[in-house]
XYZ file of C-alpha atoms in Angstrom:
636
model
C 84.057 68.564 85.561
C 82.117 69.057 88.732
C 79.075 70.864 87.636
C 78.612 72.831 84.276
C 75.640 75.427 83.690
C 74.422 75.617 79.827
C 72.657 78.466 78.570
C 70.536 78.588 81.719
C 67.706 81.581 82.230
C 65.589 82.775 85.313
C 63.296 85.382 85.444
C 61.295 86.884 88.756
C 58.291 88.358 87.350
C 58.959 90.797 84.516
C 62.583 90.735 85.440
C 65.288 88.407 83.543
C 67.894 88.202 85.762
C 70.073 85.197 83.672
C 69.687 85.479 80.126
C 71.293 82.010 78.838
C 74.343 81.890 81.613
C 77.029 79.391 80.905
C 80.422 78.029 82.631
C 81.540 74.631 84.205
C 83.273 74.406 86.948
C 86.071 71.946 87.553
C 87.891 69.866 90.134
C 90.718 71.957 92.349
C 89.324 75.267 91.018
C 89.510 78.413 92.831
C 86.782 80.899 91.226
C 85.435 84.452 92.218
C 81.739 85.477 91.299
C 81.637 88.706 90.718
C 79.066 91.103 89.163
C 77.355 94.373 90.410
C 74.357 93.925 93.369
C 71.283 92.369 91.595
C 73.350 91.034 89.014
C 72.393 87.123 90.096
C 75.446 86.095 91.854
C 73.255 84.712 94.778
C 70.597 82.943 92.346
C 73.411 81.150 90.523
C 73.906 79.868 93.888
C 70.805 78.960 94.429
C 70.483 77.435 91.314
C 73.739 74.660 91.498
C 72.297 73.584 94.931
C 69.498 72.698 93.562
C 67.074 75.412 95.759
C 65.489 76.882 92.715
C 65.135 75.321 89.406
C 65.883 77.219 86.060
C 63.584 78.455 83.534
C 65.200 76.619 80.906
C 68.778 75.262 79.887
C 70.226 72.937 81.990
C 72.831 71.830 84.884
C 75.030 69.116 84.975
C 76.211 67.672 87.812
C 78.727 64.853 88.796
C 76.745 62.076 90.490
C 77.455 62.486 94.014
C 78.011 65.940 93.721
C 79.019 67.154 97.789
C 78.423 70.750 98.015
C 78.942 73.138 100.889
C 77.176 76.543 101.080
C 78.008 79.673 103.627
C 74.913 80.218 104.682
C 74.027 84.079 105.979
C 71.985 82.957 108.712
C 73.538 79.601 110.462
C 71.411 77.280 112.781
C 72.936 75.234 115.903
C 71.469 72.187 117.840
C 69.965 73.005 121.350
C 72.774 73.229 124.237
C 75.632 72.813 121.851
C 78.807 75.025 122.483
C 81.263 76.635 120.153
C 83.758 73.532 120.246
C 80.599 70.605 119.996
C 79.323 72.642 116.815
C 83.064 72.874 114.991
C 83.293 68.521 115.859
C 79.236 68.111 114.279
C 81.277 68.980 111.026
C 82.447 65.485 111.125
C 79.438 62.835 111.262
C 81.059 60.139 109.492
C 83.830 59.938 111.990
C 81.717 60.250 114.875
C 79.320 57.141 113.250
C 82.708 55.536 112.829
C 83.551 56.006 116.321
C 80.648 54.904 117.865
C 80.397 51.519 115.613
C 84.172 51.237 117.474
C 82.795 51.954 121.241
C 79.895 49.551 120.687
C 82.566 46.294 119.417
C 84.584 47.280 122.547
C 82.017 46.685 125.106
C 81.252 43.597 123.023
C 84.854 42.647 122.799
C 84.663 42.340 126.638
C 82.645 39.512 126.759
C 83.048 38.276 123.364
C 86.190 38.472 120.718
C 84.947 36.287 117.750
C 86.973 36.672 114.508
C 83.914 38.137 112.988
C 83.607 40.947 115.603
C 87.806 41.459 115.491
C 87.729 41.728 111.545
C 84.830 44.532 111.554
C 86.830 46.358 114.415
C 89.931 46.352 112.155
C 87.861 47.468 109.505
C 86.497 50.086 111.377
C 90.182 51.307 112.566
C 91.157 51.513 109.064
C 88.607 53.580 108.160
C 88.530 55.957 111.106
C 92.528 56.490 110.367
C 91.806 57.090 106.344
C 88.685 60.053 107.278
C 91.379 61.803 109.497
C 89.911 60.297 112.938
C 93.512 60.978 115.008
C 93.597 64.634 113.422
C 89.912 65.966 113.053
C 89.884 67.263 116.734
C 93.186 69.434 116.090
C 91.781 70.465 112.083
C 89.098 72.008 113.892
C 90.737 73.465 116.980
C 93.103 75.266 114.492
C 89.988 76.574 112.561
C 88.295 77.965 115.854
C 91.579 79.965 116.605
C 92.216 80.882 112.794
C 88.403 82.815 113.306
C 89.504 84.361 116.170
C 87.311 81.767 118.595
C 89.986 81.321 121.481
C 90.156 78.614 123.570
C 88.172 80.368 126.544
C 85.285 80.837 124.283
C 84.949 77.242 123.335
C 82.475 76.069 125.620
C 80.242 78.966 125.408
C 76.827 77.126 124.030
C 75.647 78.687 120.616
C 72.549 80.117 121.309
C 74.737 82.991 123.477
C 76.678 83.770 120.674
C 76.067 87.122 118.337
C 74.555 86.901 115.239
C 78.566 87.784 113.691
C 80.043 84.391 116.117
C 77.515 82.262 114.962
C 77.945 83.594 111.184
C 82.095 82.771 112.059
C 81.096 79.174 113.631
C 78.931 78.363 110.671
C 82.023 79.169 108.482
C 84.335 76.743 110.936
C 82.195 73.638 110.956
C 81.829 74.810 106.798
C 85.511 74.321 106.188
C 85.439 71.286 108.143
C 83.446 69.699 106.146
C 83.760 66.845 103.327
C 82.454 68.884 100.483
C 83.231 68.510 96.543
C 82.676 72.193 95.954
C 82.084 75.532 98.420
C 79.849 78.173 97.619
C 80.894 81.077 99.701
C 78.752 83.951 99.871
C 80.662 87.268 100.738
C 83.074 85.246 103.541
C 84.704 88.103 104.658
C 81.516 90.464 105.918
C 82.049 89.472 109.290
C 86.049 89.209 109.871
C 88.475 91.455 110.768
C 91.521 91.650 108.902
C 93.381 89.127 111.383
C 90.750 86.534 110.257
C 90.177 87.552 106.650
C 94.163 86.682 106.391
C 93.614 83.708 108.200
C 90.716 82.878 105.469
C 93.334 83.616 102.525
C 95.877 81.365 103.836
C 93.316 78.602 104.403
C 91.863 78.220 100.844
C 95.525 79.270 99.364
C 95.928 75.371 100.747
C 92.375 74.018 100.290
C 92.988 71.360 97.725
C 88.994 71.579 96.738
C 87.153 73.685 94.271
C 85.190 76.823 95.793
C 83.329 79.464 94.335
C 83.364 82.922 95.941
C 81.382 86.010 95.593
C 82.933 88.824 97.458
C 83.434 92.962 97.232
C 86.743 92.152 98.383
C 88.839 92.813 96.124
C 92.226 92.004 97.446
C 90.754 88.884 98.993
C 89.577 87.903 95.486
C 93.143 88.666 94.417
C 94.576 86.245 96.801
C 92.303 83.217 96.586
C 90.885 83.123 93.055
C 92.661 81.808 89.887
C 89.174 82.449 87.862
C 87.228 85.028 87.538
C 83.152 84.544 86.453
C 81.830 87.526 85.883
C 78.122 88.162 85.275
C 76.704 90.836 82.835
C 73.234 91.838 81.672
C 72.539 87.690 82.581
C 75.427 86.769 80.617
C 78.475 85.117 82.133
C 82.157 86.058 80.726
C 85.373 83.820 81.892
C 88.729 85.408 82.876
C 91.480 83.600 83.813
C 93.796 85.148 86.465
C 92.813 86.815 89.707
C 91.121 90.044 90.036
C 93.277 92.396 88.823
C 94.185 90.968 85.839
C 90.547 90.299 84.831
C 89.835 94.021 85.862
C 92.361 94.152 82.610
C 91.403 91.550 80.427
C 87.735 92.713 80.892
C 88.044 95.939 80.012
C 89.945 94.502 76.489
C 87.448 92.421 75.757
C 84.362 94.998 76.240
C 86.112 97.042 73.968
C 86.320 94.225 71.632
C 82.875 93.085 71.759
C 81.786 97.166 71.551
C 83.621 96.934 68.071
C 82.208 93.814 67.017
C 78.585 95.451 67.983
C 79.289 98.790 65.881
C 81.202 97.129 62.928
C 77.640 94.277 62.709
C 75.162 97.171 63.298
C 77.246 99.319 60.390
C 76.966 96.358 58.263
C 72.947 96.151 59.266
C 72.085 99.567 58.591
C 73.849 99.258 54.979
C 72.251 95.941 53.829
C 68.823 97.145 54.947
C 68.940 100.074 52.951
C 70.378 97.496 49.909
C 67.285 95.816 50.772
C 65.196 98.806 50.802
C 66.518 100.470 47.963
C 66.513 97.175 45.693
C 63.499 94.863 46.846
C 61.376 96.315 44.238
C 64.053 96.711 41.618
C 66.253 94.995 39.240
C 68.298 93.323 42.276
C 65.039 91.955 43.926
C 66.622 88.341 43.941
C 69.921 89.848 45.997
C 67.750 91.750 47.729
C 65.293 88.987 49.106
C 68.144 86.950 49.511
C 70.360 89.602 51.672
C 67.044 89.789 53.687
C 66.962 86.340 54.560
C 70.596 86.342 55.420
C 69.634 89.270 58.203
C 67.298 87.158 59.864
C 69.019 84.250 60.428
C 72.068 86.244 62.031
C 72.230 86.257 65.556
C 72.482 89.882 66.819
C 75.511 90.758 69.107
C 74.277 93.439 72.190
C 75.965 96.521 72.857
C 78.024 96.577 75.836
C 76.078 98.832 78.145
C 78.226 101.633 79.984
C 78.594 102.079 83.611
C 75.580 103.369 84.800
C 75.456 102.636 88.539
C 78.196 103.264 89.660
C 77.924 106.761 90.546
C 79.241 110.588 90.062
C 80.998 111.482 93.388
C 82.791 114.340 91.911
C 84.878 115.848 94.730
C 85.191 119.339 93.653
C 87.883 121.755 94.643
C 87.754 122.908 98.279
C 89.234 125.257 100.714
C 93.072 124.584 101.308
C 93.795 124.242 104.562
C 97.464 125.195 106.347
C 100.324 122.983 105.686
C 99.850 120.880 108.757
C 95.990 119.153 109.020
C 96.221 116.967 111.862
C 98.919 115.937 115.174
C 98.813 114.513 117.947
C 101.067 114.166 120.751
C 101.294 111.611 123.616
C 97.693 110.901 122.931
C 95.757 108.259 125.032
C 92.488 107.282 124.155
C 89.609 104.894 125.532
C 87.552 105.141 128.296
C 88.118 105.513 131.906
C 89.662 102.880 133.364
C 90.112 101.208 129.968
C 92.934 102.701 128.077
C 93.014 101.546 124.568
C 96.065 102.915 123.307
C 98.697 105.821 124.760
C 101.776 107.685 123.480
C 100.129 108.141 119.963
C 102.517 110.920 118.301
C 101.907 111.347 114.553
C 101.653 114.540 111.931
C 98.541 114.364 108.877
C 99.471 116.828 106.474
C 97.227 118.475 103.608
C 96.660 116.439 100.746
C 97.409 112.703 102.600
C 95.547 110.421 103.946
C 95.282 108.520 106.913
C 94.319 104.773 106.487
C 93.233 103.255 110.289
C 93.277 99.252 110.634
C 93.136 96.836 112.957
C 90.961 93.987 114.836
C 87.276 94.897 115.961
C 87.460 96.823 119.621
C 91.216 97.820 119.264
C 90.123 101.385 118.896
C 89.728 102.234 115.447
C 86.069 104.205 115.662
C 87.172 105.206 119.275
C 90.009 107.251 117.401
C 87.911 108.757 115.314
C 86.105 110.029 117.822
C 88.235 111.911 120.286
C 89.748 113.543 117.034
C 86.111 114.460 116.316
C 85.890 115.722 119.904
C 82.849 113.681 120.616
C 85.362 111.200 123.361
C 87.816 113.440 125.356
C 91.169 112.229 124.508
C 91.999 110.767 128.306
C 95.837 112.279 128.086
C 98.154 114.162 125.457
C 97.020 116.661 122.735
C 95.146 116.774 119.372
C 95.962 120.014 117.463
C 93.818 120.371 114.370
C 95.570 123.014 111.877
C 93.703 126.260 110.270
C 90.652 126.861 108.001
C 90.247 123.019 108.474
C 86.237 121.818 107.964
C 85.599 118.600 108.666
C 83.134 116.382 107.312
C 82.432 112.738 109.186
C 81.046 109.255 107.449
C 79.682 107.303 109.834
C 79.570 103.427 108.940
C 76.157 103.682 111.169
C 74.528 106.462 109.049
C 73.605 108.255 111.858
C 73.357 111.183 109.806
C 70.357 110.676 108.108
C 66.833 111.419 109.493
C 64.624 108.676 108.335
C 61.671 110.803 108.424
C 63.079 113.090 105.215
C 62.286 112.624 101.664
C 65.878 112.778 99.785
C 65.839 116.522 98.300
C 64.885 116.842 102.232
C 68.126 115.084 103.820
C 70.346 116.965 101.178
C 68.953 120.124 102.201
C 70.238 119.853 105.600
C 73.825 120.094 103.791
C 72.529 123.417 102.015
C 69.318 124.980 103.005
C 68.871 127.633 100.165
C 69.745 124.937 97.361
C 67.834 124.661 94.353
C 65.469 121.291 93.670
C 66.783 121.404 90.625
C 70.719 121.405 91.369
C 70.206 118.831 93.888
C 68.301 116.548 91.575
C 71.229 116.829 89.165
C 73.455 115.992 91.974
C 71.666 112.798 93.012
C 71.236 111.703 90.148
C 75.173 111.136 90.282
C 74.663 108.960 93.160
C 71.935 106.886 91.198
C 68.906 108.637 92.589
C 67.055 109.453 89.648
C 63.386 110.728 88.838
C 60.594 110.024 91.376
C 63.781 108.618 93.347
C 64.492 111.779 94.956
C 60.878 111.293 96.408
C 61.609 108.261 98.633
C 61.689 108.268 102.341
C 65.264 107.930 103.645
C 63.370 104.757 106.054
C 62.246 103.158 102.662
C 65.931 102.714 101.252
C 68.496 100.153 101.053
C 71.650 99.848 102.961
C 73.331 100.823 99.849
C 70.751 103.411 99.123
C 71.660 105.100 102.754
C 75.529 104.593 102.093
C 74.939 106.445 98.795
C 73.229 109.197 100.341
C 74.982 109.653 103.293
C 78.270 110.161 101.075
C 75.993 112.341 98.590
C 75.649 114.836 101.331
C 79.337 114.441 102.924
C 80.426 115.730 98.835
C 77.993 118.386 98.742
C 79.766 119.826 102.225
C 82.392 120.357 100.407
C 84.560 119.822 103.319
C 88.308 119.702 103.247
C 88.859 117.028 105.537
C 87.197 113.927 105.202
C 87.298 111.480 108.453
C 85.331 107.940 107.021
C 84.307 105.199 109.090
C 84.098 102.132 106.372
C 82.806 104.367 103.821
C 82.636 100.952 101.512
C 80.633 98.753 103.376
C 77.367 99.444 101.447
C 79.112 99.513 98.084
C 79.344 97.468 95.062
C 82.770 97.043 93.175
C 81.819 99.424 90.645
C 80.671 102.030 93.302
C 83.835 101.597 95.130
C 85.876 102.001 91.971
C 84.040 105.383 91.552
C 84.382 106.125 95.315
C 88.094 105.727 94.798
C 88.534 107.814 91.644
C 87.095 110.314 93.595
C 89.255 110.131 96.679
C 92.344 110.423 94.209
C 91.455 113.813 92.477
C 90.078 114.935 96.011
C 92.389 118.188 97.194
C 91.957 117.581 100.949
C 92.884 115.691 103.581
C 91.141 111.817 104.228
C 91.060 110.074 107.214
C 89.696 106.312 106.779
C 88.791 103.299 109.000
C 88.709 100.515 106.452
C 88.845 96.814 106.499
C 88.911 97.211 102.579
C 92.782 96.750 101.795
C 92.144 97.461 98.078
C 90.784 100.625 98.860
C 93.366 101.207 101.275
C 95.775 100.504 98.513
C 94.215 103.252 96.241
C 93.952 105.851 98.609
C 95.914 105.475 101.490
C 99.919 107.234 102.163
C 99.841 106.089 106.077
C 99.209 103.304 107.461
C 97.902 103.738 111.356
C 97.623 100.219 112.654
C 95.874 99.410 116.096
C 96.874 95.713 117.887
C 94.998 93.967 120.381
C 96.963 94.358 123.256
C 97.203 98.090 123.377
C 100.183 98.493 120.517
C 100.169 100.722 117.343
C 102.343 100.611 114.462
C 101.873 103.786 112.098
C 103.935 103.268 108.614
C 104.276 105.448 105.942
C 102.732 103.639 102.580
C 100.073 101.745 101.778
C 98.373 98.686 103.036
C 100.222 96.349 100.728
C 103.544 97.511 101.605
C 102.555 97.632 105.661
C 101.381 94.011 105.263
C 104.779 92.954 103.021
C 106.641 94.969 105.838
C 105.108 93.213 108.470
C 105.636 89.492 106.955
C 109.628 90.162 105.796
C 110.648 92.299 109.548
C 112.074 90.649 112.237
C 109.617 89.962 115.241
C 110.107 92.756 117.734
C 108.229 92.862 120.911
C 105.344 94.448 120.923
C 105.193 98.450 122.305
C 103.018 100.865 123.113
C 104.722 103.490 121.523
C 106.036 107.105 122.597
C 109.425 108.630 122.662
C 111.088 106.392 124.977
C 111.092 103.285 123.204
C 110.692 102.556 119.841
C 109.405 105.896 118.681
C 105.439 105.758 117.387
C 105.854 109.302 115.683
C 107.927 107.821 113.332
C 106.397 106.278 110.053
C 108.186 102.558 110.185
C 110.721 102.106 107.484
C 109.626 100.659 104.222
C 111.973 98.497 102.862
C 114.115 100.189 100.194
C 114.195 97.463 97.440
C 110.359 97.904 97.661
C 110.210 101.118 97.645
C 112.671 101.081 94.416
C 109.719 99.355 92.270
C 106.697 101.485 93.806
C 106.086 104.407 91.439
C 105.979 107.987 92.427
C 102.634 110.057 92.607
C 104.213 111.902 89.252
C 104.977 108.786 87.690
C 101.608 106.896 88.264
C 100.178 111.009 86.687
C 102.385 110.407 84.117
C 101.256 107.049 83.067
C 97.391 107.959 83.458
C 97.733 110.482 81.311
C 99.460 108.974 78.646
C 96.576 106.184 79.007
C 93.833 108.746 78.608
C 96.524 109.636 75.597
C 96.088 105.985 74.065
C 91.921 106.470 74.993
C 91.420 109.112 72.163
C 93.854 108.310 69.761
C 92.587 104.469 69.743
C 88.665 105.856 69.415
C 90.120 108.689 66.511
C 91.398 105.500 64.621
C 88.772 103.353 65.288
C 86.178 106.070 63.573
C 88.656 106.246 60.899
C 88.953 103.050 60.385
C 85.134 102.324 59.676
C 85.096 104.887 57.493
C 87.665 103.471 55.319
C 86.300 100.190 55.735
C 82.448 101.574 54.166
C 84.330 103.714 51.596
C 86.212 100.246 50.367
C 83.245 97.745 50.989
C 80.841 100.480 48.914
C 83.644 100.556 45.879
C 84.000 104.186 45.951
C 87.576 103.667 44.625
C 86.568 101.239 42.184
C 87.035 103.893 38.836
C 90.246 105.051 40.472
C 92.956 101.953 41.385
C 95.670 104.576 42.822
C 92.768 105.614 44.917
C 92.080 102.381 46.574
C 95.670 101.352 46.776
C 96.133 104.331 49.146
C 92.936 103.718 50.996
C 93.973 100.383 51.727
C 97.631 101.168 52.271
C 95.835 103.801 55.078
C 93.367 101.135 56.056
C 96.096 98.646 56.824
C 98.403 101.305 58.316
C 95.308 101.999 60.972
C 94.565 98.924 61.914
C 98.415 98.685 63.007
C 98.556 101.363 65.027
C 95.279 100.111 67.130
C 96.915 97.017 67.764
C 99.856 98.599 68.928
C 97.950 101.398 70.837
C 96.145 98.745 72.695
C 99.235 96.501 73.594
C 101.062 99.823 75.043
C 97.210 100.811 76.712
C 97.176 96.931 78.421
C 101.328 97.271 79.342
C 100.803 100.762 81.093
C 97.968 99.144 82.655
C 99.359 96.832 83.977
C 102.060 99.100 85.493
C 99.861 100.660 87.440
C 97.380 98.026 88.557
C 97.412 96.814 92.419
């Protein structure tokens, strides 16, 4: 064990944010933190390194304890450069090293056993901390986040607030820590990086503790999953997707356990109340007692925050949404990328990646007309209407109220439609009230997608439409996206999304190279690891032809499932859904009928009731083992 939290509260005020939290940690363990915004991911942090103090319960830690944090906003010594701040990871090298410079220049006058004995000492130790390798660890980890070697003497203090959040990460992983505490990692990496990042701590032979909205990341570098609840925290074990699995089980589980213990509540209290002053006043008083000394399960609360987005039907557009052909884009004199040939049609969607200033958002806008494409053609198709999701929010007028900001969408709406409608994006009562200046950045990201649905458009172009989103949010987001009938274009850095949504992959390099690939991000990336290297190309009809999706490999293509497969399989869920909740109800009203002895004057009675009890309880065991296998088969 490492450090273990024990029934541990914290309250702000009037809120309780833990409620008697519990888990231990232990040595070599890879965990994701995970919970929705507010939940108190970041105060469980604060709470193991010791920067607030708990209400009550208690934390153990090992003595010694060595814990890292990520923190959001990093600090630098005066005049030191990119390179000098990555080495200041390693202090107890450096003190070894300058304990060795000072015997030298005494060795030079004087070599007495004593001073030859601590020198040898000191070489032994400066070989066991790593001394010959440290400088090439942290070289590595400057290039791994995307610091190259011309950037290393740049001094701190000229670096953006996203470098020095990077460097702070470097001289983090650097250091001699027991545990890291890692705070979303990813916010400010591109996907180059974030890979980097996985690969890293797929190696890192230490514990860490991650909280992310990343899903895939989570997927890649987490073996355990903590997830906290209404201040309760439940275990998985397994990375995110299977604990997106197992959680959902055991919610259902625990809603059963609630209904079957309030059933059995409702019925002794009206024993009690129907007996205390009768001939059963002992069994009565005695039942009574028994109810107050039995710890009371919660119900498990349904999703509430995580939204309505409700894409409704919308205008069909012609066959063919979106082309271009020998397409340049950039600025003058600063081409990004040329010979871009592609075709969009209705119903897919385009998912754009790549590294930050490769040309993703300058894409989207010479298809939105707002840059002039420098060369070649864009051809948008008919009856298309576009509506645009800027990861900015330049949409919104922070002057308007919210029923204000919607009504820009639709003038002649009714307050009391758009109320409704908010109040599918979590904007409820006096909510709709609020200044657009006074809200969050998830608030705004809400909002600004509020009024892209409301458009009604029948193309969708998104610029990292899940940066201000929780998991559950994106999750609706997604479900949305799915049953949408239009056409989606989408800058994301969120590969899970990408993995929901996405049927092309448009991929932007850094040296002026595009790769567009017909899947989604998962296969492009799988594609990209297994392929042969090829030399990089701009694209275009002449060489390796850019209007062609890239082949996905057939053996996995063989195990992908088609679009009326994956239907197929959702349905027959949603099947499993209401015939598991028809036997459930039938099942608990066996189970009172029995427990009451409403059979008891009538044995062939109860033999069948119990024969029909037993039968039921069966068939929801098997209902849910064929719910978690199909699952499963869908799952990222």
């Amino acid at each position: 064990m490492l450090f273990r939290l024990s029934n541990v509260f914290k309250s702000y005020g009037s809120s309780d944010v833990l409620r008697g939290i519990s888990f231990q940690i232990n040595p070599s363990e890879k965990v994701g933190l995970v919970g929705r915004n507010g939940a108190g991911k970041t105060t469980v942090f604060r709470l193991i390194t010791n920067e607030e103090s708990p209400d009550s319960g208690d934390i153990s830690r090992i003595n010694g304890l060595r814990i890292g944090m990520l923190e959001q906003h990093v600090d630098f010594t005066e005049n030191e450069t990119v390179h000098t701040a990555a080495l200041s990871a390693f202090k107890k090298i450096h003190d070894i090293e300058a304990k060795m410079r000072r015997l030298e220049h005494l060795m030079t006058t004087e070599a007495s056993d004593e001073i030859l004995d601590e020198y040898a000492a000191l070489q032994t130790a400066f070989e066991r901390e790593g001394g010959f390798e440290y400088t090439a660890r942290a070289e590595s980890i400057l290039l791994g986040l995307r610091f190259p070697k011309d950037d290393w003497d740049i001094e701190t203090d000229k670096l953006s607030g996203g470098q020095k959040n990077r460097l702070g990460m470097a001289r983090l992983l650097l250091s001699e820590t027991d545990v890291l505490l890692l705070d979303e990692p990813t916010n400010h990496l591109d996907v180059k990086s974030v890979e980097w990042l996985e690969e890293f701590l797929a190696n890192y032979d230490k514990s860490y503790i991650v909280i992310s909205h990343d899903r895939y990341f989570l997927d890649r570098t987490c073996g355990k999953i903590i997830e906290i609840e209404n201040g309760i925290a439940y275990t998985y074990k397994g990375n995110y997707s299977k604990y997106v699995i197992e959680s959902a089980l055991q919610k259902e589980q625990r809603r059963r356990e609630y209904e079957n213990q309030q059933a059995y509540v409702k019925k002794t209290e009206a024993f009690i109340r129907k007996n205390l002053a009768g001939q059963k006043t002992k069994q009565a008083k005695s039942r009574r007692n028994a109810l107050s000394r039995m710890e009371m399960l919660e119900d498990v609360k349904t999703d509430e925050r995580s939204g309505n987005f409700n894409l409704k039907n919308v205008t069909r557009t012609g066959a063919n949404v979106l082309s271009a052909e020998k397409l340049a884009i950039g600025y003058p004199g600063n081409v990004l990328a040329e010979n871009i040939n592609f075709l969009l049609h209705r119903g897919e969607c385009l998912g754009v990646v790549g590294g930050n200033g490769t040309g993703k958002t300058t894409f989207l806008r010479t298809i939105l007309g707002d840059l002039r494409e420098l060369s070649g053609k864009i051809i948008w198709g008919t009856k298309v209407n576009i509506g645009y999701y800027s990861q900015q929010l330049e949409d919104l007028d922070l002057r308007n109220d919210l029923l204000e900001e919607m009504r820009k969408v639709e003038p002649l709406s009714e307050t009391g439609v758009l109320r409704s409608f908010l109040a599918g994006f979590l904007f409820t009562g006096d909510d709709v009230f609020k200044k657009v200046a006074d809200l969050s950045g998830g608030e705004k990201g809400r909002l600004s997608l509020a009024k892209l649905i409301y458009s009604k458009s029948n193309v969708l172009i998104l610029d990292e439409p899940t940066n201000h989103l929780d998991i559950p949010s994106r999750e609706a987001l997604e479900q949305a996206l799915k049953e949408y009938d239009g056409t989606i274009i989408t800058v994301s850095h969120d590969r899970y999304f990408l993995d929901q949504i996405a049927t092309q992959i448009f991929s932007f390099g850094e040296d002026g190279s595009f790769e567009i690939f017909g899947g989604d991000y998962s296969a492009f990336h799988e594609w990209q690891e297994s392929r042969v290297p090829l030399e990089s190309r701009s694209g275009g009809p002449e060489t390796e032809n850019s209007d062609k999706a890239a082949p996905v490999n057939q053996s996995d293509a063989e195990k992908n499932l088609s679009k009326n497969e994956i239907r197929k399989i959702k349905h027959r869920i949603s099947e499993l859904e209401g015939k598991i909740a028809d036997l459930e109800r039938e099942s608990r009203i066996l189970s009172n009928q029995l427990s009451d002895g409403q059979f008891v004057s009538d044995p062939k009675q109860f033999d069948d009731a119990s024969t029909r009890y037993n039968e039921i309880e069966t068939a929801i065991r098997e209902s849910y083992s064929e719910w978690e296998e199909l699952s499963e088969r869908i799952s990222p």
